[in-house]
Amino acid sequence: MRVVCVGSGYVGSVTAAAFAFLGHDTTVIDIDPNKIRMIQSGNSPIYEPELDRLISMTIEKTLHAETGYDSVNQADIIFICVGTPSKADGTVDLTYVTQVAEQIAPRLNPDSFTVIVNKSTVPVGTAERVTAIVKQISGLQAGIHFSVVSNPEFLREGSALEDVFFPDRIVIGTESEQAKIVMRELYDRLLKRHDYEQWSETFSCLNQPDKPPAIYFETDSKSAEMIKYASNAFLSVKISYINEVARLCDALGAQVQHVAKGMGLDDRIGNKFLQVSSGWGGSCFPKDTIELLSTSQKYGRELTVVKAAIDSNLTMHEYCVDKIKSRLKSLNGKTIGILGLTFKPNTDDVRKSQAQVIIAKLLELGANIKVHDPKGMEMFRKFNMEFPIIYCEKPEETAQYADAIVLLTHWDQYLQLDWSELYSRMSNPYILDTRNVLPRSELNHMGFQVEGLGTS
C-alpha cells in the first residue's frame, strides 16, 4: 500500500519506518528540512534505540522523505502524526493537526478512496473536525472519496520498535466500512507477522516468538479517541497511587518495593506501573491527563480521581525536594548533582520531565545545580535556557564538591558508575535515589548516606 506519514517526531518517524520495513511504500513528510535531510541520509531525527538502523535499511527503498505534499495525491492512507501541545488553559492545541488537514485536502485524488488517520493523541471529536475541514476545502464527499479514522498510538519512548511490531492492541475508530477494509489490509502483515524471521534476525528486541498477537479492535471514532486518553489517565493514576503509598511507607517504616511486589502478584492489579519515582512526566501523561480533566469539567462530569492524581504528582515533586532540604538543612549555596534529565531512560525526550520541575524548585531555594544525561542534555538546554545550571559531559563531574547527588532517571550507565570516585569528589556523600535502584548496602559501606522513596 502507499502510505504517507505527516510528521517525523516520536510517532511519525517510528510509524513510517515500521510500515516501510513491512513492505509498504511509505513517505514521511515534515516541514523541517533538517529532519528530512537526516532521514534521507539514513538517520533518525530523534533518539530511539534501533530506529537509525531501521531507517537506514529502508530509506530510498520503501521509505522516502520530503518537505512537500506531492505524495498525498497517490496515497491510500495518510497518517497525521504531528504534535498536539497544551495551551495555557490545559486544553489541546490542534493547530498543527488543522494545518495538516488543510494541506491534505486540496491534494486528495478525487478518483480514489483515501483514508486519513489521526495517529496523534487528539481530543474526542477531532475525527469529525478533520472530516469537516477536508470536506469543505476539497469539495469531496466523506465516506465516498475519503474517510477519517482514529488509530491512536500506544508507543513507549525507548521501546517504540517493540511496541510498533508487537502491540498489545490496535484500535481502529471509524464508522466507514470501506475504511475498515483498508485499515485491515494495512495491518495484515503486522498481525500475521509477515517475514517474522527477518524481524527477529535483524533486531534483537523483535526476537519474541512467544509474544501473543495483537488484539485488533474496531470501534467508532469517538470511542477510539477516548480510549487513548482514558488509558494514559489510568496509568497516571496508578503511578500516583504507588507514589502515595511510598510516602506512607516512609512514615510507617515499611518497604514500598516489597509492598508493590506483593500487590503486583494479584492478576487484577498486575506489576506494571508500580515502580516508585519522583513523579510522572513526559510528552503524554501531563498533557493527556489535563486535557481529559478539562473535558470532564467542561461537560459537568469532573474526573475527580484524575484531578487527585495530578495534584498528587505535584506533591511528589515537592516531597523529593523536601527530602533533600531536610537532609541538608538549607539549600542556599549548596551544590546538587542531578543524574538524569529525560522523563525515562532510552529516550532524549525531556518535555515535562520530572527534572524540569525539581531543578526549578531547587534553584528557587538557592541551590547550585550540575546535571548529566546520556541523551537529553541538548534538548533540556534548549527548553530551559533560563536555568543557570552546569551541564557535565561525564556523570562523575556532577559529584565535584557536591552536597548531594539526586538520581532522577535510571539509565543503565548510572548503575555501573564507579561510586567510589563520586564519593571522593563530594563534599557531603548524600544520595537521593528516587528510583530505588542503587545498591544501597554497598554504597552505605563506602560511606554514603543513601535515601530512597518509601524505604525508610
Short mmCIF file of C-alpha atoms in Angstrom, two decimals:
data_model
loop_
_atom_site.label_atom_id
_atom_site.label_comp_id
_atom_site.label_asym_id
_atom_site.label_seq_id
_atom_site.Cartn_x
_atom_site.Cartn_y
_atom_site.Cartn_z
CA MET A 1 0.00 0.00 0.00
CA ARG A 2 1.01 3.64 -0.45
CA VAL A 3 1.35 5.25 2.96
CA VAL A 4 2.10 8.84 3.94
CA CYS A 5 3.04 9.92 7.47
CA VAL A 6 2.91 13.65 8.14
CA GLY A 7 5.27 14.49 10.99
CA SER A 8 8.66 12.94 11.76
CA GLY A 9 8.68 13.14 15.54
CA TYR A 10 8.49 10.31 18.06
CA VAL A 11 5.32 8.88 16.50
CA GLY A 12 5.72 9.71 12.82
CA SER A 13 9.30 8.54 12.33
CA VAL A 14 8.68 5.20 14.06
CA THR A 15 5.36 4.60 12.30
CA ALA A 16 6.75 5.44 8.85
CA ALA A 17 9.89 3.33 9.26
CA ALA A 18 7.88 0.37 10.53
CA PHE A 19 5.42 0.36 7.63
CA ALA A 20 8.32 0.75 5.20
CA PHE A 21 10.05 -2.23 6.80
CA LEU A 22 6.84 -4.23 6.34
CA GLY A 23 6.99 -3.51 2.61
CA HIS A 24 4.55 -0.63 2.24
CA ASP A 25 5.69 2.24 0.02
CA THR A 26 5.92 4.92 2.70
CA THR A 27 6.68 8.63 2.59
CA VAL A 28 7.29 10.76 5.66
CA ILE A 29 6.56 14.47 5.34
CA ASP A 30 7.87 17.20 7.61
CA ILE A 31 8.19 20.96 7.14
CA ASP A 32 11.54 20.89 8.95
CA PRO A 33 14.18 20.40 6.21
CA ASN A 34 16.81 19.38 8.77
CA LYS A 35 14.73 16.42 9.92
CA ILE A 36 14.04 15.38 6.34
CA ARG A 37 17.72 15.57 5.44
CA MET A 38 18.53 13.36 8.42
CA ILE A 39 16.01 10.74 7.34
CA GLN A 40 17.19 10.91 3.72
CA SER A 41 20.72 10.24 4.93
CA GLY A 42 19.53 7.19 6.84
CA ASN A 43 19.48 8.73 10.31
CA SER A 44 16.72 9.19 12.85
CA PRO A 45 15.66 12.74 13.77
CA ILE A 46 15.03 11.57 17.35
CA TYR A 47 16.82 9.21 19.70
CA GLU A 48 15.12 5.83 19.83
CA PRO A 49 17.03 2.55 20.15
CA GLU A 50 17.48 0.82 16.75
CA LEU A 51 15.48 3.44 14.83
CA ASP A 52 18.59 4.66 12.99
CA ARG A 53 19.15 1.15 11.66
CA LEU A 54 15.51 0.69 10.68
CA ILE A 55 15.57 3.93 8.70
CA SER A 56 18.93 3.21 7.05
CA MET A 57 17.67 -0.21 5.91
CA THR A 58 14.55 1.19 4.22
CA ILE A 59 15.40 4.70 3.01
CA GLU A 60 15.11 5.13 -0.76
CA LYS A 61 13.76 1.59 -0.99
CA THR A 62 10.35 1.59 0.63
CA LEU A 63 10.89 4.70 2.76
CA HIS A 64 11.01 8.22 1.34
CA ALA A 65 11.14 11.67 2.95
CA GLU A 66 10.10 15.07 1.69
CA THR A 67 9.10 18.54 2.84
CA GLY A 68 6.29 18.88 0.28
CA TYR A 69 2.94 17.15 -0.02
CA ASP A 70 3.32 15.74 -3.55
CA SER A 71 2.91 12.15 -2.37
CA VAL A 72 -0.55 12.80 -0.90
CA ASN A 73 -2.28 12.58 -4.29
CA GLN A 74 -1.31 8.93 -4.76
CA ALA A 75 -1.64 7.82 -1.14
CA ASP A 76 -4.01 5.10 0.02
CA ILE A 77 -3.56 6.08 3.67
CA ILE A 78 -2.35 9.33 5.23
CA PHE A 79 -1.31 9.36 8.89
CA ILE A 80 -1.40 12.63 10.80
CA CYS A 81 1.44 12.34 13.34
CA VAL A 82 2.06 15.94 14.36
CA GLY A 83 2.32 17.44 17.82
CA THR A 84 -0.70 18.34 19.93
CA PRO A 85 0.75 20.58 22.65
CA SER A 86 -1.20 22.02 25.56
CA LYS A 87 -2.49 25.58 25.57
CA ALA A 88 -2.22 27.82 28.64
CA ASP A 89 -5.58 26.58 29.95
CA GLY A 90 -4.52 22.93 29.66
CA THR A 91 -6.63 22.08 26.62
CA VAL A 92 -5.02 20.68 23.48
CA ASP A 93 -3.83 22.96 20.72
CA LEU A 94 -4.95 21.39 17.43
CA THR A 95 -3.24 23.99 15.24
CA TYR A 96 -0.80 21.51 13.69
CA VAL A 97 -3.50 18.90 13.07
CA THR A 98 -5.69 21.54 11.44
CA GLN A 99 -2.83 22.79 9.27
CA VAL A 100 -2.10 19.27 8.03
CA ALA A 101 -5.77 18.70 7.21
CA GLU A 102 -5.77 21.95 5.24
CA GLN A 103 -2.68 20.85 3.30
CA ILE A 104 -4.02 17.37 2.61
CA ALA A 105 -7.50 18.40 1.47
CA PRO A 106 -6.76 20.07 -1.91
CA ARG A 107 -4.30 17.32 -2.85
CA LEU A 108 -6.59 14.31 -2.41
CA ASN A 109 -7.23 12.25 -5.52
CA PRO A 110 -10.95 12.52 -6.40
CA ASP A 111 -10.73 9.30 -8.42
CA SER A 112 -9.73 7.11 -5.47
CA PHE A 113 -10.69 6.48 -1.84
CA THR A 114 -8.22 7.82 0.72
CA VAL A 115 -8.13 7.05 4.42
CA ILE A 116 -6.90 9.88 6.66
CA VAL A 117 -5.74 8.60 10.04
CA ASN A 118 -5.40 10.60 13.23
CA LYS A 119 -2.39 8.90 14.86
CA SER A 120 -1.65 11.83 17.15
CA THR A 121 -3.38 11.93 20.52
CA VAL A 122 -6.35 14.21 19.92
CA PRO A 123 -9.49 15.16 21.89
CA VAL A 124 -12.75 13.34 21.38
CA GLY A 125 -14.47 14.73 18.29
CA THR A 126 -11.30 15.52 16.34
CA ALA A 127 -12.07 12.98 13.61
CA GLU A 128 -15.30 14.85 12.93
CA ARG A 129 -13.42 18.16 12.94
CA VAL A 130 -10.83 16.93 10.43
CA THR A 131 -13.61 15.48 8.28
CA ALA A 132 -15.35 18.87 8.14
CA ILE A 133 -12.13 20.69 7.19
CA VAL A 134 -11.24 18.25 4.42
CA LYS A 135 -14.78 18.19 3.08
CA GLN A 136 -15.04 21.98 2.96
CA ILE A 137 -11.68 22.59 1.28
CA SER A 138 -11.64 19.64 -1.13
CA GLY A 139 -15.30 19.59 -2.07
CA LEU A 140 -15.13 15.79 -1.81
CA GLN A 141 -17.68 13.61 -0.04
CA ALA A 142 -16.82 11.92 3.23
CA GLY A 143 -17.41 8.18 3.05
CA ILE A 144 -17.12 8.17 -0.73
CA HIS A 145 -13.84 9.91 -1.57
CA PHE A 146 -12.25 9.82 1.88
CA SER A 147 -12.80 8.85 5.50
CA VAL A 148 -11.10 9.97 8.71
CA VAL A 149 -10.08 7.20 11.11
CA SER A 150 -8.87 7.37 14.68
CA ASN A 151 -5.94 4.97 15.22
CA PRO A 152 -4.25 6.13 18.44
CA GLU A 153 -0.62 5.26 19.08
CA PHE A 154 0.42 3.35 22.18
CA LEU A 155 4.18 3.60 21.75
CA ARG A 156 6.51 3.82 24.73
CA GLU A 157 9.51 6.02 24.06
CA GLY A 158 12.60 3.88 24.50
CA SER A 159 10.71 0.73 23.48
CA ALA A 160 8.97 2.03 20.38
CA LEU A 161 10.21 -0.62 17.94
CA GLU A 162 8.98 -3.42 20.14
CA ASP A 163 5.65 -1.65 20.61
CA VAL A 164 5.08 -0.92 16.94
CA PHE A 165 5.80 -4.51 15.85
CA PHE A 166 4.32 -6.25 18.92
CA PRO A 167 1.45 -4.03 20.09
CA ASP A 168 -0.92 -5.25 22.78
CA ARG A 169 -3.81 -3.89 20.76
CA ILE A 170 -4.55 -1.99 17.58
CA VAL A 171 -7.53 0.31 17.98
CA ILE A 172 -9.38 1.45 14.87
CA GLY A 173 -12.15 4.01 15.21
CA THR A 174 -14.35 4.68 12.20
CA GLU A 175 -17.95 4.49 11.04
CA SER A 176 -16.87 3.72 7.46
CA GLU A 177 -16.94 0.08 6.34
CA GLN A 178 -14.66 0.88 3.41
CA ALA A 179 -12.11 2.50 5.74
CA LYS A 180 -12.22 -0.60 7.95
CA ILE A 181 -11.31 -2.76 4.95
CA VAL A 182 -8.36 -0.50 4.07
CA MET A 183 -7.05 -0.47 7.64
CA ARG A 184 -7.33 -4.27 7.93
CA GLU A 185 -5.27 -4.62 4.75
CA LEU A 186 -2.66 -2.20 6.07
CA TYR A 187 -2.20 -4.07 9.35
CA ASP A 188 -2.47 -7.56 7.85
CA ARG A 189 1.31 -8.02 7.51
CA LEU A 190 1.85 -6.88 11.08
CA LEU A 191 -0.84 -9.11 12.53
CA LYS A 192 0.33 -12.14 10.54
CA ARG A 193 3.98 -11.28 11.27
CA HIS A 194 4.93 -11.32 7.63
CA ASP A 195 8.66 -12.13 7.26
CA TYR A 196 8.98 -12.57 11.03
CA GLU A 197 12.35 -14.28 10.60
CA GLN A 198 13.72 -11.10 9.07
CA TRP A 199 12.39 -9.09 12.02
CA SER A 200 13.95 -11.32 14.65
CA GLU A 201 17.28 -11.76 12.86
CA THR A 202 17.66 -8.03 12.25
CA PHE A 203 16.57 -6.63 15.61
CA SER A 204 17.15 -8.50 18.85
CA CYS A 205 14.25 -6.69 20.52
CA LEU A 206 11.91 -8.29 17.96
CA ASN A 207 13.08 -11.83 18.64
CA GLN A 208 9.97 -12.72 20.64
CA PRO A 209 8.41 -15.85 19.14
CA ASP A 210 6.17 -16.38 22.17
CA LYS A 211 4.74 -12.89 22.15
CA PRO A 212 0.94 -13.17 21.67
CA PRO A 213 -0.54 -11.49 18.60
CA ALA A 214 -2.12 -8.07 18.92
CA ILE A 215 -5.84 -7.74 19.50
CA TYR A 216 -7.36 -5.86 16.58
CA PHE A 217 -10.25 -3.81 17.96
CA GLU A 218 -12.69 -1.82 15.85
CA THR A 219 -14.99 0.81 17.30
CA ASP A 220 -16.37 4.25 16.50
CA SER A 221 -14.05 7.25 16.17
CA LYS A 222 -15.07 8.97 19.42
CA SER A 223 -14.59 5.82 21.48
CA ALA A 224 -11.16 5.27 19.93
CA GLU A 225 -10.15 8.82 20.78
CA MET A 226 -11.41 8.32 24.33
CA ILE A 227 -9.55 5.01 24.73
CA LYS A 228 -6.20 6.77 24.38
CA TYR A 229 -6.97 9.44 26.97
CA ALA A 230 -8.60 7.04 29.40
CA SER A 231 -5.61 4.67 29.15
CA ASN A 232 -2.99 7.32 29.85
CA ALA A 233 -5.02 8.81 32.69
CA PHE A 234 -5.43 5.38 34.29
CA LEU A 235 -1.68 4.73 34.17
CA SER A 236 -1.03 8.16 35.66
CA VAL A 237 -3.43 7.39 38.50
CA LYS A 238 -1.65 4.08 39.13
CA ILE A 239 1.76 5.76 39.37
CA SER A 240 0.42 8.49 41.64
CA TYR A 241 -1.12 5.84 43.88
CA ILE A 242 2.09 3.85 44.39
CA ASN A 243 3.98 7.09 44.99
CA GLU A 244 1.47 7.99 47.70
CA VAL A 245 1.94 4.53 49.18
CA ALA A 246 5.69 5.17 49.15
CA ARG A 247 5.25 8.36 51.14
CA LEU A 248 3.16 6.48 53.69
CA CYS A 249 5.76 3.69 53.83
CA ASP A 250 8.36 6.31 54.74
CA ALA A 251 6.20 7.35 57.68
CA LEU A 252 5.42 3.81 58.82
CA GLY A 253 8.80 2.17 58.23
CA ALA A 254 7.51 -0.24 55.56
CA GLN A 255 9.35 -1.09 52.31
CA VAL A 256 7.42 0.09 49.26
CA GLN A 257 9.29 -2.25 46.92
CA HIS A 258 8.03 -5.23 48.90
CA VAL A 259 4.55 -3.73 49.06
CA ALA A 260 4.49 -3.13 45.30
CA LYS A 261 5.72 -6.65 44.58
CA GLY A 262 3.07 -8.15 46.82
CA MET A 263 0.38 -6.04 45.17
CA GLY A 264 1.56 -6.92 41.68
CA LEU A 265 1.21 -10.64 42.34
CA ASP A 266 -2.54 -10.08 42.15
CA ASP A 267 -3.51 -10.53 38.49
CA ARG A 268 -6.24 -7.95 38.92
CA ILE A 269 -3.58 -5.34 39.72
CA GLY A 270 -0.52 -6.52 37.78
CA ASN A 271 3.08 -5.49 38.36
CA LYS A 272 3.42 -2.81 35.70
CA PHE A 273 3.50 0.87 36.64
CA LEU A 274 4.12 0.08 40.30
CA GLN A 275 7.67 1.44 40.26
CA VAL A 276 8.18 4.37 42.61
CA SER A 277 9.57 7.58 41.14
CA SER A 278 9.80 11.31 41.67
CA GLY A 279 6.56 11.57 39.69
CA TRP A 280 5.31 11.03 36.17
CA GLY A 281 6.22 13.32 33.30
CA GLY A 282 6.93 13.26 29.59
CA SER A 283 5.14 14.43 26.50
CA CYS A 284 1.98 12.39 27.09
CA PHE A 285 0.82 11.86 30.67
CA PRO A 286 0.85 15.50 31.88
CA LYS A 287 -0.79 16.77 28.69
CA ASP A 288 -3.35 14.00 28.37
CA THR A 289 -4.50 13.99 32.00
CA ILE A 290 -5.03 17.75 31.99
CA GLU A 291 -6.93 17.59 28.68
CA LEU A 292 -9.17 14.77 29.93
CA LEU A 293 -9.82 16.57 33.21
CA SER A 294 -10.60 19.80 31.36
CA THR A 295 -13.04 17.98 29.08
CA SER A 296 -14.76 16.30 32.03
CA GLN A 297 -15.17 19.66 33.76
CA LYS A 298 -16.49 21.26 30.58
CA TYR A 299 -19.26 18.67 30.38
CA GLY A 300 -20.02 18.73 34.11
CA ARG A 301 -18.61 15.25 34.74
CA GLU A 302 -15.38 16.06 36.56
CA LEU A 303 -12.99 13.12 36.84
CA THR A 304 -12.07 13.67 40.47
CA VAL A 305 -9.72 10.68 40.54
CA VAL A 306 -7.69 12.13 37.66
CA LYS A 307 -7.66 15.54 39.34
CA ALA A 308 -6.34 13.95 42.53
CA ALA A 309 -3.63 12.11 40.56
CA ILE A 310 -2.42 15.37 39.02
CA ASP A 311 -2.30 17.06 42.44
CA SER A 312 -0.56 14.02 43.95
CA ASN A 313 2.08 14.12 41.22
CA LEU A 314 2.94 17.72 42.05
CA THR A 315 3.13 16.74 45.71
CA MET A 316 5.65 14.02 44.82
CA HIS A 317 7.96 16.57 43.21
CA GLU A 318 7.76 18.66 46.38
CA TYR A 319 8.32 15.58 48.52
CA CYS A 320 11.63 14.85 46.80
CA VAL A 321 12.81 18.43 47.24
CA ASP A 322 11.76 18.34 50.90
CA LYS A 323 13.82 15.18 51.44
CA ILE A 324 16.94 16.92 50.15
CA LYS A 325 16.18 20.06 52.14
CA SER A 326 15.59 18.04 55.31
CA ARG A 327 18.94 16.30 54.94
CA LEU A 328 20.97 19.41 54.07
CA LYS A 329 19.01 21.78 56.35
CA SER A 330 19.40 24.67 53.91
CA LEU A 331 19.78 24.50 50.13
CA ASN A 332 21.05 28.04 49.75
CA GLY A 333 24.53 27.85 48.24
CA LYS A 334 24.57 24.05 48.28
CA THR A 335 25.73 22.14 45.19
CA ILE A 336 23.48 19.35 43.96
CA GLY A 337 24.31 16.92 41.17
CA ILE A 338 21.41 15.62 39.08
CA LEU A 339 21.67 12.30 37.25
CA GLY A 340 19.03 12.06 34.54
CA LEU A 341 17.03 14.74 32.74
CA THR A 342 14.75 12.70 30.47
CA PHE A 343 11.41 11.54 31.84
CA LYS A 344 12.51 7.91 31.38
CA PRO A 345 15.60 6.03 30.11
CA ASN A 346 16.37 5.28 26.44
CA THR A 347 14.95 8.49 25.05
CA ASP A 348 16.15 12.05 24.57
CA ASP A 349 12.72 13.47 25.40
CA VAL A 350 12.77 15.93 28.30
CA ARG A 351 9.36 17.50 27.72
CA LYS A 352 7.54 17.96 31.04
CA SER A 353 10.15 15.77 32.71
CA GLN A 354 10.35 15.45 36.47
CA ALA A 355 13.82 17.00 36.29
CA GLN A 356 12.46 20.28 34.94
CA VAL A 357 10.14 20.75 37.90
CA ILE A 358 12.55 19.55 40.59
CA ILE A 359 15.51 21.57 39.28
CA ALA A 360 13.36 24.69 39.11
CA LYS A 361 12.37 24.23 42.76
CA LEU A 362 15.96 23.61 43.84
CA LEU A 363 17.10 26.76 42.04
CA GLU A 364 14.37 28.77 43.76
CA LEU A 365 15.81 27.63 47.09
CA GLY A 366 19.28 28.87 46.15
CA ALA A 367 20.97 25.61 45.14
CA ASN A 368 23.74 25.34 42.57
CA ILE A 369 22.93 22.62 40.06
CA LYS A 370 25.12 20.32 37.96
CA VAL A 371 23.40 17.90 35.58
CA HIS A 372 24.14 14.95 33.35
CA ASP A 373 22.07 12.84 30.99
CA PRO A 374 23.34 10.43 28.29
CA LYS A 375 20.91 11.68 25.63
CA GLY A 376 18.78 14.53 26.92
CA MET A 377 21.13 17.42 27.68
CA GLU A 378 20.88 19.16 24.31
CA MET A 379 17.08 19.20 24.38
CA PHE A 380 17.00 20.14 28.08
CA ARG A 381 19.29 23.11 27.44
CA LYS A 382 17.11 24.20 24.52
CA PHE A 383 13.90 24.07 26.58
CA ASN A 384 15.38 25.56 29.76
CA MET A 385 17.80 28.25 28.63
CA GLU A 386 16.86 30.35 31.65
CA PHE A 387 18.22 27.74 34.08
CA PRO A 388 21.66 28.79 35.45
CA ILE A 389 22.96 25.22 35.65
CA ILE A 390 26.16 23.42 34.69
CA TYR A 391 25.97 20.66 32.07
CA CYS A 392 28.53 17.90 32.69
CA GLU A 393 29.95 15.70 29.94
CA LYS A 394 30.53 12.85 32.38
CA PRO A 395 28.24 11.79 35.24
CA GLU A 396 31.16 11.79 37.67
CA GLU A 397 31.56 15.54 37.15
CA THR A 398 28.21 16.19 38.83
CA ALA A 399 29.74 14.97 42.10
CA GLN A 400 32.55 17.53 42.20
CA TYR A 401 32.14 19.42 45.53
CA ALA A 402 28.50 18.27 45.61
CA ASP A 403 26.48 18.25 48.80
CA ALA A 404 24.03 15.77 47.29
CA ILE A 405 23.53 13.56 44.25
CA VAL A 406 19.95 13.01 43.08
CA LEU A 407 19.19 10.11 40.73
CA LEU A 408 16.08 11.01 38.73
CA THR A 409 16.34 8.78 35.65
CA HIS A 410 17.50 5.19 35.98
CA TRP A 411 19.77 4.96 32.95
CA ASP A 412 21.76 1.71 32.93
CA GLN A 413 25.06 3.55 32.90
CA TYR A 414 24.29 5.12 36.27
CA LEU A 415 24.03 1.66 37.78
CA GLN A 416 27.55 0.92 36.52
CA LEU A 417 29.23 4.04 37.90
CA ASP A 418 32.39 3.87 39.97
CA TRP A 419 30.73 5.24 43.07
CA SER A 420 33.99 5.31 44.97
CA GLU A 421 35.16 8.02 42.58
CA LEU A 422 31.99 10.02 43.15
CA TYR A 423 32.46 9.63 46.90
CA SER A 424 35.96 11.09 46.69
CA ARG A 425 34.68 14.12 44.79
CA MET A 426 31.72 15.01 47.01
CA SER A 427 31.72 17.50 49.86
CA ASN A 428 28.88 15.60 51.52
CA PRO A 429 28.22 11.96 50.48
CA TYR A 430 24.41 12.06 50.37
CA ILE A 431 22.42 10.34 47.61
CA LEU A 432 18.69 10.56 46.97
CA ASP A 433 17.74 7.58 44.82
CA THR A 434 14.26 8.42 43.54
CA ARG A 435 14.02 5.13 41.65
CA ASN A 436 15.21 2.79 44.43
CA VAL A 437 17.63 1.09 42.03
CA LEU A 438 21.08 1.74 43.50
CA PRO A 439 22.91 -0.89 45.63
CA ARG A 440 22.21 0.75 48.97
CA SER A 441 24.11 -1.60 51.28
CA GLU A 442 27.20 -1.38 49.07
CA LEU A 443 27.02 2.41 48.95
CA ASN A 444 26.43 2.66 52.69
CA HIS A 445 29.52 0.53 53.22
CA MET A 446 31.52 3.06 51.18
CA GLY A 447 30.36 5.81 53.50
CA PHE A 448 27.43 7.23 51.55
CA GLN A 449 24.18 8.27 53.20
CA VAL A 450 21.62 6.84 50.78
CA GLU A 451 17.95 7.66 50.90
CA GLY A 452 15.22 6.27 48.69
CA LEU A 453 11.48 6.77 48.37
CA GLY A 454 9.30 4.58 50.56
CA THR A 455 12.29 2.75 52.01
CA SER A 456 12.80 4.40 55.42
#
